[in-house]
PDB file of N, CA and C in Angstrom:
ATOM      1  N   UNK A   1       0.833  -3.389   6.149  1.00  0.00           N
ATOM      2  CA  UNK A   1       0.041  -3.119   4.961  1.00  0.00           C
ATOM      3  C   UNK A   1       0.503  -3.975   3.776  1.00  0.00           C
ATOM      4  N   UNK A   2       1.843  -4.146   3.673  1.00  0.00           N
ATOM      5  CA  UNK A   2       2.380  -4.944   2.564  1.00  0.00           C
ATOM      6  C   UNK A   2       1.833  -6.366   2.610  1.00  0.00           C
ATOM      7  N   UNK A   3       1.728  -6.939   3.828  1.00  0.00           N
ATOM      8  CA  UNK A   3       1.211  -8.308   3.942  1.00  0.00           C
ATOM      9  C   UNK A   3      -0.242  -8.400   3.500  1.00  0.00           C
ATOM     10  N   UNK A   4      -1.034  -7.382   3.801  1.00  0.00           N
ATOM     11  CA  UNK A   4      -2.435  -7.366   3.378  1.00  0.00           C
ATOM     12  C   UNK A   4      -2.532  -7.323   1.864  1.00  0.00           C
ATOM     13  N   UNK A   5      -1.747  -6.463   1.229  1.00  0.00           N
ATOM     14  CA  UNK A   5      -1.736  -6.367  -0.236  1.00  0.00           C
ATOM     15  C   UNK A   5      -1.251  -7.685  -0.832  1.00  0.00           C
ATOM     16  N   UNK A   6      -0.245  -8.283  -0.208  1.00  0.00           N
ATOM     17  CA  UNK A   6       0.295  -9.558  -0.692  1.00  0.00           C
ATOM     18  C   UNK A   6      -0.769 -10.661  -0.632  1.00  0.00           C
ATOM     19  N   UNK A   7      -1.578 -10.681   0.422  1.00  0.00           N
ATOM     20  CA  UNK A   7      -2.655 -11.665   0.527  1.00  0.00           C
ATOM     21  C   UNK A   7      -3.664 -11.495  -0.601  1.00  0.00           C
ATOM     22  N   UNK A   8      -4.057 -10.247  -0.880  1.00  0.00           N
ATOM     23  CA  UNK A   8      -4.992  -9.995  -1.982  1.00  0.00           C
ATOM     24  C   UNK A   8      -4.362 -10.368  -3.318  1.00  0.00           C
ATOM     25  N   UNK A   9      -3.073 -10.074  -3.471  1.00  0.00           N
ATOM     26  CA  UNK A   9      -2.379 -10.410  -4.715  1.00  0.00           C
ATOM     27  C   UNK A   9      -2.373 -11.919  -4.943  1.00  0.00           C
ATOM     28  N   UNK A  10      -2.149 -12.689  -3.889  1.00  0.00           N
ATOM     29  CA  UNK A  10      -2.156 -14.153  -4.019  1.00  0.00           C
ATOM     30  C   UNK A  10      -3.536 -14.688  -4.364  1.00  0.00           C
ATOM     31  N   UNK A  11      -4.591 -14.000  -3.944  1.00  0.00           N
ATOM     32  CA  UNK A  11      -5.949 -14.417  -4.320  1.00  0.00           C
ATOM     33  C   UNK A  11      -6.197 -14.173  -5.802  1.00  0.00           C
ATOM     34  N   UNK A  12      -5.680 -13.045  -6.322  1.00  0.00           N
ATOM     35  CA  UNK A  12      -5.855 -12.727  -7.741  1.00  0.00           C
ATOM     36  C   UNK A  12      -4.976 -13.598  -8.637  1.00  0.00           C
ATOM     37  N   UNK A  13      -3.746 -13.831  -8.214  1.00  0.00           N
ATOM     38  CA  UNK A  13      -2.765 -14.557  -9.029  1.00  0.00           C
ATOM     39  C   UNK A  13      -2.509 -15.919  -8.405  1.00  0.00           C
ATOM     40  N   UNK A  14      -3.326 -16.878  -8.740  1.00  0.00           N
ATOM     41  CA  UNK A  14      -3.173 -18.217  -8.176  1.00  0.00           C
ATOM     42  C   UNK A  14      -2.033 -18.989  -8.840  1.00  0.00           C
ATOM     43  N   UNK A  15      -1.697 -18.621 -10.078  1.00  0.00           N
ATOM     44  CA  UNK A  15      -0.605 -19.253 -10.812  1.00  0.00           C
ATOM     45  C   UNK A  15       0.341 -18.160 -11.315  1.00  0.00           C
ATOM     46  N   UNK A  16       1.487 -18.571 -11.846  1.00  0.00           N
ATOM     47  CA  UNK A  16       2.447 -17.615 -12.393  1.00  0.00           C
ATOM     48  C   UNK A  16       1.862 -16.906 -13.609  1.00  0.00           C
ATOM     49  N   UNK A  17       2.235 -15.642 -13.782  1.00  0.00           N
ATOM     50  CA  UNK A  17       1.803 -14.898 -14.951  1.00  0.00           C
ATOM     51  C   UNK A  17       1.519 -13.442 -14.644  1.00  0.00           C
ATOM     52  N   UNK A  18       1.043 -12.735 -15.657  1.00  0.00           N
ATOM     53  CA  UNK A  18       0.688 -11.321 -15.561  1.00  0.00           C
ATOM     54  C   UNK A  18      -0.832 -11.218 -15.535  1.00  0.00           C
ATOM     55  N   UNK A  19      -1.356 -10.504 -14.553  1.00  0.00           N
ATOM     56  CA  UNK A  19      -2.799 -10.426 -14.347  1.00  0.00           C
ATOM     57  C   UNK A  19      -3.275  -8.979 -14.325  1.00  0.00           C
ATOM     58  N   UNK A  20      -4.453  -8.760 -14.882  1.00  0.00           N
ATOM     59  CA  UNK A  20      -5.126  -7.474 -14.735  1.00  0.00           C
ATOM     60  C   UNK A  20      -5.745  -7.440 -13.343  1.00  0.00           C
ATOM     61  N   UNK A  21      -5.952  -6.215 -12.833  1.00  0.00           N
ATOM     62  CA  UNK A  21      -6.601  -6.059 -11.536  1.00  0.00           C
ATOM     63  C   UNK A  21      -7.906  -5.304 -11.743  1.00  0.00           C
ATOM     64  N   UNK A  22      -8.574  -5.013 -10.646  1.00  0.00           N
ATOM     65  CA  UNK A  22      -9.824  -4.271 -10.713  1.00  0.00           C
ATOM     66  C   UNK A  22      -9.585  -2.809 -11.092  1.00  0.00           C
ATOM     67  N   UNK A  23      -8.334  -2.372 -11.009  1.00  0.00           N
ATOM     68  CA  UNK A  23      -7.962  -1.020 -11.431  1.00  0.00           C
ATOM     69  C   UNK A  23      -7.193  -1.164 -12.740  1.00  0.00           C
ATOM     70  N   UNK A  24      -7.695  -0.571 -13.808  1.00  0.00           N
ATOM     71  CA  UNK A  24      -7.143  -0.824 -15.146  1.00  0.00           C
ATOM     72  C   UNK A  24      -5.675  -0.423 -15.299  1.00  0.00           C
ATOM     73  N   UNK A  25      -5.179   0.511 -14.515  1.00  0.00           N
ATOM     74  CA  UNK A  25      -3.790   0.959 -14.640  1.00  0.00           C
ATOM     75  C   UNK A  25      -2.810   0.126 -13.823  1.00  0.00           C
ATOM     76  N   UNK A  26      -3.309  -0.881 -13.117  1.00  0.00           N
ATOM     77  CA  UNK A  26      -2.440  -1.692 -12.266  1.00  0.00           C
ATOM     78  C   UNK A  26      -2.511  -3.151 -12.702  1.00  0.00           C
ATOM     79  N   UNK A  27      -1.314  -3.751 -12.900  1.00  0.00           N
ATOM     80  CA  UNK A  27      -1.220  -5.178 -13.217  1.00  0.00           C
ATOM     81  C   UNK A  27      -0.426  -5.865 -12.115  1.00  0.00           C
ATOM     82  N   UNK A  28      -0.579  -7.155 -12.047  1.00  0.00           N
ATOM     83  CA  UNK A  28       0.077  -7.957 -11.031  1.00  0.00           C
ATOM     84  C   UNK A  28       0.884  -9.038 -11.735  1.00  0.00           C
ATOM     85  N   UNK A  29       2.148  -9.187 -11.346  1.00  0.00           N
ATOM     86  CA  UNK A  29       2.996 -10.226 -11.929  1.00  0.00           C
ATOM     87  C   UNK A  29       3.433 -11.172 -10.821  1.00  0.00           C
ATOM     88  N   UNK A  30       3.334 -12.481 -11.083  1.00  0.00           N
ATOM     89  CA  UNK A  30       3.739 -13.487 -10.104  1.00  0.00           C
ATOM     90  C   UNK A  30       4.609 -14.536 -10.785  1.00  0.00           C
ATOM     91  N   UNK A  31       5.701 -14.915 -10.107  1.00  0.00           N
ATOM     92  CA  UNK A  31       6.554 -15.994 -10.595  1.00  0.00           C
ATOM     93  C   UNK A  31       7.052 -16.803  -9.407  1.00  0.00           C
ATOM     94  N   UNK A  32       6.845 -18.108  -9.453  1.00  0.00           N
ATOM     95  CA  UNK A  32       7.296 -18.984  -8.373  1.00  0.00           C
ATOM     96  C   UNK A  32       8.567 -19.749  -8.759  1.00  0.00           C
ATOM     97  N   UNK A  33       9.296 -19.204  -9.721  1.00  0.00           N
ATOM     98  CA  UNK A  33      10.578 -19.800 -10.107  1.00  0.00           C
ATOM     99  C   UNK A  33      11.504 -18.688 -10.589  1.00  0.00           C
ATOM    100  N   UNK A  34      12.777 -19.040 -10.702  1.00  0.00           N
ATOM    101  CA  UNK A  34      13.761 -18.078 -11.212  1.00  0.00           C
ATOM    102  C   UNK A  34      13.625 -18.009 -12.731  1.00  0.00           C
ATOM    103  N   UNK A  35      13.558 -16.780 -13.234  1.00  0.00           N
ATOM    104  CA  UNK A  35      13.428 -16.565 -14.680  1.00  0.00           C
ATOM    105  C   UNK A  35      14.524 -15.599 -15.117  1.00  0.00           C
ATOM    106  N   UNK A  36      15.152 -15.886 -16.237  1.00  0.00           N
ATOM    107  CA  UNK A  36      16.107 -14.968 -16.848  1.00  0.00           C
ATOM    108  C   UNK A  36      15.661 -14.757 -18.285  1.00  0.00           C
ATOM    109  N   UNK A  37      15.359 -13.487 -18.631  1.00  0.00           N
ATOM    110  CA  UNK A  37      14.837 -13.203 -19.969  1.00  0.00           C
ATOM    111  C   UNK A  37      15.022 -11.736 -20.308  1.00  0.00           C
ATOM    112  N   UNK A  38      15.194 -11.429 -21.600  1.00  0.00           N
ATOM    113  CA  UNK A  38      15.212 -10.020 -22.006  1.00  0.00           C
ATOM    114  C   UNK A  38      13.795  -9.451 -21.943  1.00  0.00           C
ATOM    115  N   UNK A  39      13.672  -8.222 -21.479  1.00  0.00           N
ATOM    116  CA  UNK A  39      12.374  -7.567 -21.343  1.00  0.00           C
ATOM    117  C   UNK A  39      12.461  -6.155 -21.914  1.00  0.00           C
ATOM    118  N   UNK A  40      11.340  -5.666 -22.385  1.00  0.00           N
ATOM    119  CA  UNK A  40      11.235  -4.258 -22.757  1.00  0.00           C
ATOM    120  C   UNK A  40      10.174  -3.651 -21.856  1.00  0.00           C
ATOM    121  N   UNK A  41      10.588  -2.706 -21.034  1.00  0.00           N
ATOM    122  CA  UNK A  41       9.663  -2.045 -20.114  1.00  0.00           C
ATOM    123  C   UNK A  41       9.189  -0.730 -20.711  1.00  0.00           C
ATOM    124  N   UNK A  42       7.901  -0.502 -20.620  1.00  0.00           N
ATOM    125  CA  UNK A  42       7.300   0.777 -20.994  1.00  0.00           C
ATOM    126  C   UNK A  42       7.233   1.633 -19.732  1.00  0.00           C
ATOM    127  N   UNK A  43       6.740   2.849 -19.857  1.00  0.00           N
ATOM    128  CA  UNK A  43       6.601   3.747 -18.715  1.00  0.00           C
ATOM    129  C   UNK A  43       5.842   3.056 -17.593  1.00  0.00           C
ATOM    130  N   UNK A  44       6.459   2.942 -16.416  1.00  0.00           N
ATOM    131  CA  UNK A  44       5.784   2.295 -15.300  1.00  0.00           C
ATOM    132  C   UNK A  44       6.559   2.494 -14.008  1.00  0.00           C
ATOM    133  N   UNK A  45       5.922   2.105 -12.927  1.00  0.00           N
ATOM    134  CA  UNK A  45       6.568   1.968 -11.621  1.00  0.00           C
ATOM    135  C   UNK A  45       6.258   0.551 -11.163  1.00  0.00           C
ATOM    136  N   UNK A  46       7.272  -0.158 -10.667  1.00  0.00           N
ATOM    137  CA  UNK A  46       7.077  -1.525 -10.197  1.00  0.00           C
ATOM    138  C   UNK A  46       7.388  -1.590  -8.710  1.00  0.00           C
ATOM    139  N   UNK A  47       6.392  -2.017  -7.941  1.00  0.00           N
ATOM    140  CA  UNK A  47       6.534  -2.213  -6.503  1.00  0.00           C
ATOM    141  C   UNK A  47       6.593  -3.706  -6.244  1.00  0.00           C
ATOM    142  N   UNK A  48       7.568  -4.149  -5.473  1.00  0.00           N
ATOM    143  CA  UNK A  48       7.746  -5.571  -5.189  1.00  0.00           C
ATOM    144  C   UNK A  48       7.134  -5.905  -3.832  1.00  0.00           C
ATOM    145  N   UNK A  49       6.265  -6.910  -3.812  1.00  0.00           N
ATOM    146  CA  UNK A  49       5.643  -7.368  -2.567  1.00  0.00           C
ATOM    147  C   UNK A  49       6.398  -8.540  -1.959  1.00  0.00           C
ATOM    148  N   UNK A  50       7.047  -9.357  -2.805  1.00  0.00           N
ATOM    149  CA  UNK A  50       7.907 -10.437  -2.320  1.00  0.00           C
ATOM    150  C   UNK A  50       8.865 -10.839  -3.430  1.00  0.00           C
ATOM    151  N   UNK A  51       9.992 -11.435  -3.028  1.00  0.00           N
ATOM    152  CA  UNK A  51      11.025 -11.799  -3.991  1.00  0.00           C
ATOM    153  C   UNK A  51      11.854 -10.591  -4.392  1.00  0.00           C
ATOM    154  N   UNK A  52      12.613 -10.733  -5.478  1.00  0.00           N
ATOM    155  CA  UNK A  52      13.397  -9.611  -6.002  1.00  0.00           C
ATOM    156  C   UNK A  52      13.615  -9.798  -7.487  1.00  0.00           C
ATOM    157  N   UNK A  53      14.054  -8.724  -8.109  1.00  0.00           N
ATOM    158  CA  UNK A  53      14.320  -8.734  -9.546  1.00  0.00           C
ATOM    159  C   UNK A  53      15.595  -7.933  -9.784  1.00  0.00           C
ATOM    160  N   UNK A  54      16.406  -8.384 -10.746  1.00  0.00           N
ATOM    161  CA  UNK A  54      17.620  -7.664 -11.138  1.00  0.00           C
ATOM    162  C   UNK A  54      17.543  -7.423 -12.636  1.00  0.00           C
ATOM    163  N   UNK A  55      17.645  -6.159 -13.023  1.00  0.00           N
ATOM    164  CA  UNK A  55      17.691  -5.802 -14.430  1.00  0.00           C
ATOM    165  C   UNK A  55      19.084  -5.334 -14.791  1.00  0.00           C
ATOM    166  N   UNK A  56      19.610  -5.807 -15.885  1.00  0.00           N
ATOM    167  CA  UNK A  56      20.950  -5.403 -16.323  1.00  0.00           C
ATOM    168  C   UNK A  56      20.798  -4.420 -17.479  1.00  0.00           C
ATOM    169  N   UNK A  57      21.377  -3.257 -17.295  1.00  0.00           N
ATOM    170  CA  UNK A  57      21.378  -2.207 -18.301  1.00  0.00           C
ATOM    171  C   UNK A  57      22.826  -1.884 -18.598  1.00  0.00           C
ATOM    172  N   UNK A  58      23.316  -2.337 -19.763  1.00  0.00           N
ATOM    173  CA  UNK A  58      24.746  -2.258 -20.094  1.00  0.00           C
ATOM    174  C   UNK A  58      25.526  -2.955 -18.994  1.00  0.00           C
ATOM    175  N   UNK A  59      26.368  -2.211 -18.256  1.00  0.00           N
ATOM    176  CA  UNK A  59      27.173  -2.831 -17.198  1.00  0.00           C
ATOM    177  C   UNK A  59      26.635  -2.526 -15.797  1.00  0.00           C
ATOM    178  N   UNK A  60      25.427  -1.987 -15.715  1.00  0.00           N
ATOM    179  CA  UNK A  60      24.802  -1.657 -14.423  1.00  0.00           C
ATOM    180  C   UNK A  60      23.766  -2.706 -14.044  1.00  0.00           C
ATOM    181  N   UNK A  61      23.768  -3.101 -12.780  1.00  0.00           N
ATOM    182  CA  UNK A  61      22.725  -3.978 -12.244  1.00  0.00           C
ATOM    183  C   UNK A  61      21.739  -3.125 -11.456  1.00  0.00           C
ATOM    184  N   UNK A  62      20.469  -3.218 -11.807  1.00  0.00           N
ATOM    185  CA  UNK A  62      19.417  -2.489 -11.111  1.00  0.00           C
ATOM    186  C   UNK A  62      18.610  -3.505 -10.315  1.00  0.00           C
ATOM    187  N   UNK A  63      18.866  -3.590  -9.016  1.00  0.00           N
ATOM    188  CA  UNK A  63      18.164  -4.553  -8.174  1.00  0.00           C
ATOM    189  C   UNK A  63      17.008  -3.865  -7.476  1.00  0.00           C
ATOM    190  N   UNK A  64      15.841  -4.488  -7.539  1.00  0.00           N
ATOM    191  CA  UNK A  64      14.718  -3.945  -6.807  1.00  0.00           C
ATOM    192  C   UNK A  64      13.971  -5.072  -6.123  1.00  0.00           C
ATOM    193  N   UNK A  65      13.576  -4.775  -4.885  1.00  0.00           N
ATOM    194  CA  UNK A  65      12.918  -5.771  -4.054  1.00  0.00           C
ATOM    195  C   UNK A  65      12.019  -5.095  -3.044  1.00  0.00           C
ATOM    196  N   UNK A  66      11.947  -5.661  -1.847  1.00  0.00           N
ATOM    197  CA  UNK A  66      11.023  -5.175  -0.827  1.00  0.00           C
ATOM    198  C   UNK A  66      11.303  -3.745  -0.370  1.00  0.00           C
ATOM    199  N   UNK A  67      12.550  -3.331  -0.362  1.00  0.00           N
ATOM    200  CA  UNK A  67      12.908  -2.023   0.190  1.00  0.00           C
ATOM    201  C   UNK A  67      13.093  -0.932  -0.849  1.00  0.00           C
ATOM    202  N   UNK A  68      12.828  -1.230  -2.111  1.00  0.00           N
ATOM    203  CA  UNK A  68      12.928  -0.205  -3.151  1.00  0.00           C
ATOM    204  C   UNK A  68      11.985  -0.557  -4.292  1.00  0.00           C
ATOM    205  N   UNK A  69      11.999   0.222  -5.327  1.00  0.00           N
ATOM    206  CA  UNK A  69      11.096   0.019  -6.454  1.00  0.00           C
ATOM    207  C   UNK A  69      11.795   0.494  -7.715  1.00  0.00           C
ATOM    208  N   UNK A  70      11.204   0.196  -8.846  1.00  0.00           N
ATOM    209  CA  UNK A  70      11.782   0.585 -10.129  1.00  0.00           C
ATOM    210  C   UNK A  70      10.864   1.590 -10.811  1.00  0.00           C
ATOM    211  N   UNK A  71      11.432   2.724 -11.186  1.00  0.00           N
ATOM    212  CA  UNK A  71      10.716   3.733 -11.965  1.00  0.00           C
ATOM    213  C   UNK A  71      11.281   3.690 -13.373  1.00  0.00           C
ATOM    214  N   UNK A  72      10.409   3.482 -14.347  1.00  0.00           N
ATOM    215  CA  UNK A  72      10.825   3.425 -15.754  1.00  0.00           C
ATOM    216  C   UNK A  72      10.266   4.669 -16.445  1.00  0.00           C
ATOM    217  N   UNK A  73      11.111   5.695 -16.672  1.00  0.00           N
ATOM    218  CA  UNK A  73      10.625   6.952 -17.240  1.00  0.00           C
ATOM    219  C   UNK A  73      10.500   6.957 -18.762  1.00  0.00           C
ATOM    220  N   UNK A  74      11.036   5.927 -19.411  1.00  0.00           N
ATOM    221  CA  UNK A  74      10.992   5.818 -20.865  1.00  0.00           C
ATOM    222  C   UNK A  74      11.072   4.342 -21.243  1.00  0.00           C
ATOM    223  N   UNK A  75      10.783   4.004 -22.465  1.00  0.00           N
ATOM    224  CA  UNK A  75      10.915   2.618 -22.905  1.00  0.00           C
ATOM    225  C   UNK A  75      12.371   2.193 -22.773  1.00  0.00           C
ATOM    226  N   UNK A  76      12.582   1.040 -22.146  1.00  0.00           N
ATOM    227  CA  UNK A  76      13.952   0.617 -21.873  1.00  0.00           C
ATOM    228  C   UNK A  76      14.070  -0.910 -21.965  1.00  0.00           C
ATOM    229  N   UNK A  77      15.105  -1.401 -22.671  1.00  0.00           N
ATOM    230  CA  UNK A  77      15.329  -2.850 -22.712  1.00  0.00           C
ATOM    231  C   UNK A  77      16.246  -3.264 -21.557  1.00  0.00           C
ATOM    232  N   UNK A  78      15.874  -4.335 -20.867  1.00  0.00           N
ATOM    233  CA  UNK A  78      16.686  -4.856 -19.764  1.00  0.00           C
ATOM    234  C   UNK A  78      16.801  -6.364 -19.885  1.00  0.00           C
ATOM    235  N   UNK A  79      17.947  -6.892 -19.527  1.00  0.00           N
ATOM    236  CA  UNK A  79      18.095  -8.335 -19.331  1.00  0.00           C
ATOM    237  C   UNK A  79      17.732  -8.567 -17.875  1.00  0.00           C
ATOM    238  N   UNK A  80      16.656  -9.276 -17.612  1.00  0.00           N
ATOM    239  CA  UNK A  80      16.120  -9.391 -16.249  1.00  0.00           C
ATOM    240  C   UNK A  80      16.259 -10.796 -15.684  1.00  0.00           C
ATOM    241  N   UNK A  81      16.503 -10.844 -14.382  1.00  0.00           N
ATOM    242  CA  UNK A  81      16.442 -12.070 -13.620  1.00  0.00           C
ATOM    243  C   UNK A  81      15.408 -11.862 -12.529  1.00  0.00           C
ATOM    244  N   UNK A  82      14.427 -12.733 -12.481  1.00  0.00           N
ATOM    245  CA  UNK A  82      13.384 -12.686 -11.463  1.00  0.00           C
ATOM    246  C   UNK A  82      13.642 -13.816 -10.494  1.00  0.00           C
ATOM    247  N   UNK A  83      13.699 -13.492  -9.201  1.00  0.00           N
ATOM    248  CA  UNK A  83      13.986 -14.479  -8.175  1.00  0.00           C
ATOM    249  C   UNK A  83      12.725 -14.763  -7.376  1.00  0.00           C
ATOM    250  N   UNK A  84      12.173 -15.943  -7.560  1.00  0.00           N
ATOM    251  CA  UNK A  84      10.994 -16.376  -6.830  1.00  0.00           C
ATOM    252  C   UNK A  84      11.058 -17.879  -6.615  1.00  0.00           C
ATOM    253  N   UNK A  85      10.268 -18.360  -5.682  1.00  0.00           N
ATOM    254  CA  UNK A  85      10.207 -19.796  -5.408  1.00  0.00           C
ATOM    255  C   UNK A  85       8.764 -20.136  -5.011  1.00  0.00           C
ATOM    256  N   UNK A  86       8.480 -21.401  -4.879  1.00  0.00           N
ATOM    257  CA  UNK A  86       7.144 -21.825  -4.433  1.00  0.00           C
ATOM    258  C   UNK A  86       6.854 -21.225  -3.059  1.00  0.00           C
ATOM    259  N   UNK A  87       7.850 -21.296  -2.167  1.00  0.00           N
ATOM    260  CA  UNK A  87       7.681 -20.802  -0.807  1.00  0.00           C
ATOM    261  C   UNK A  87       7.563 -19.274  -0.756  1.00  0.00           C
ATOM    262  N   UNK A  88       8.327 -18.586  -1.592  1.00  0.00           N
ATOM    263  CA  UNK A  88       8.356 -17.125  -1.608  1.00  0.00           C
ATOM    264  C   UNK A  88       8.375 -16.651  -3.056  1.00  0.00           C
ATOM    265  N   UNK A  89       7.203 -16.616  -3.712  1.00  0.00           N
ATOM    266  CA  UNK A  89       7.152 -16.199  -5.119  1.00  0.00           C
ATOM    267  C   UNK A  89       7.472 -14.725  -5.280  1.00  0.00           C
ATOM    268  N   UNK A  90       7.955 -14.369  -6.461  1.00  0.00           N
ATOM    269  CA  UNK A  90       8.075 -12.959  -6.796  1.00  0.00           C
ATOM    270  C   UNK A  90       6.677 -12.443  -7.077  1.00  0.00           C
ATOM    271  N   UNK A  91       6.292 -11.370  -6.418  1.00  0.00           N
ATOM    272  CA  UNK A  91       5.005 -10.719  -6.689  1.00  0.00           C
ATOM    273  C   UNK A  91       5.276  -9.229  -6.827  1.00  0.00           C
ATOM    274  N   UNK A  92       4.899  -8.677  -7.963  1.00  0.00           N
ATOM    275  CA  UNK A  92       5.110  -7.261  -8.216  1.00  0.00           C
ATOM    276  C   UNK A  92       3.848  -6.591  -8.722  1.00  0.00           C
ATOM    277  N   UNK A  93       3.655  -5.349  -8.303  1.00  0.00           N
ATOM    278  CA  UNK A  93       2.566  -4.514  -8.825  1.00  0.00           C
ATOM    279  C   UNK A  93       3.158  -3.579  -9.860  1.00  0.00           C
ATOM    280  N   UNK A  94       2.581  -3.575 -11.044  1.00  0.00           N
ATOM    281  CA  UNK A  94       3.054  -2.724 -12.132  1.00  0.00           C
ATOM    282  C   UNK A  94       2.013  -1.626 -12.341  1.00  0.00           C
ATOM    283  N   UNK A  95       2.439  -0.380 -12.148  1.00  0.00           N
ATOM    284  CA  UNK A  95       1.537   0.775 -12.294  1.00  0.00           C
ATOM    285  C   UNK A  95       1.963   1.556 -13.515  1.00  0.00           C
TER     286      UNK A  95
END
């Protein structure tokens, strides 16, 4: 099922960036390169379809990838590293 969703995600997101989907509460993020940047996350759940992401919160590393997800219960600032490449871009669904 993940591969099917990933195929649809690649059709929607032909280039890197944040995209709206046909469902207003779901966005799609794609990155084909490594990015390190401070982020502020609002209430959301992030499911990773490919690649991985590491968020640093104080001295804790929060890694999420294919086998887990990130639940953000409140507004939270994170120093994030997104790991993606041309061959295997980071693709995440933000709900």
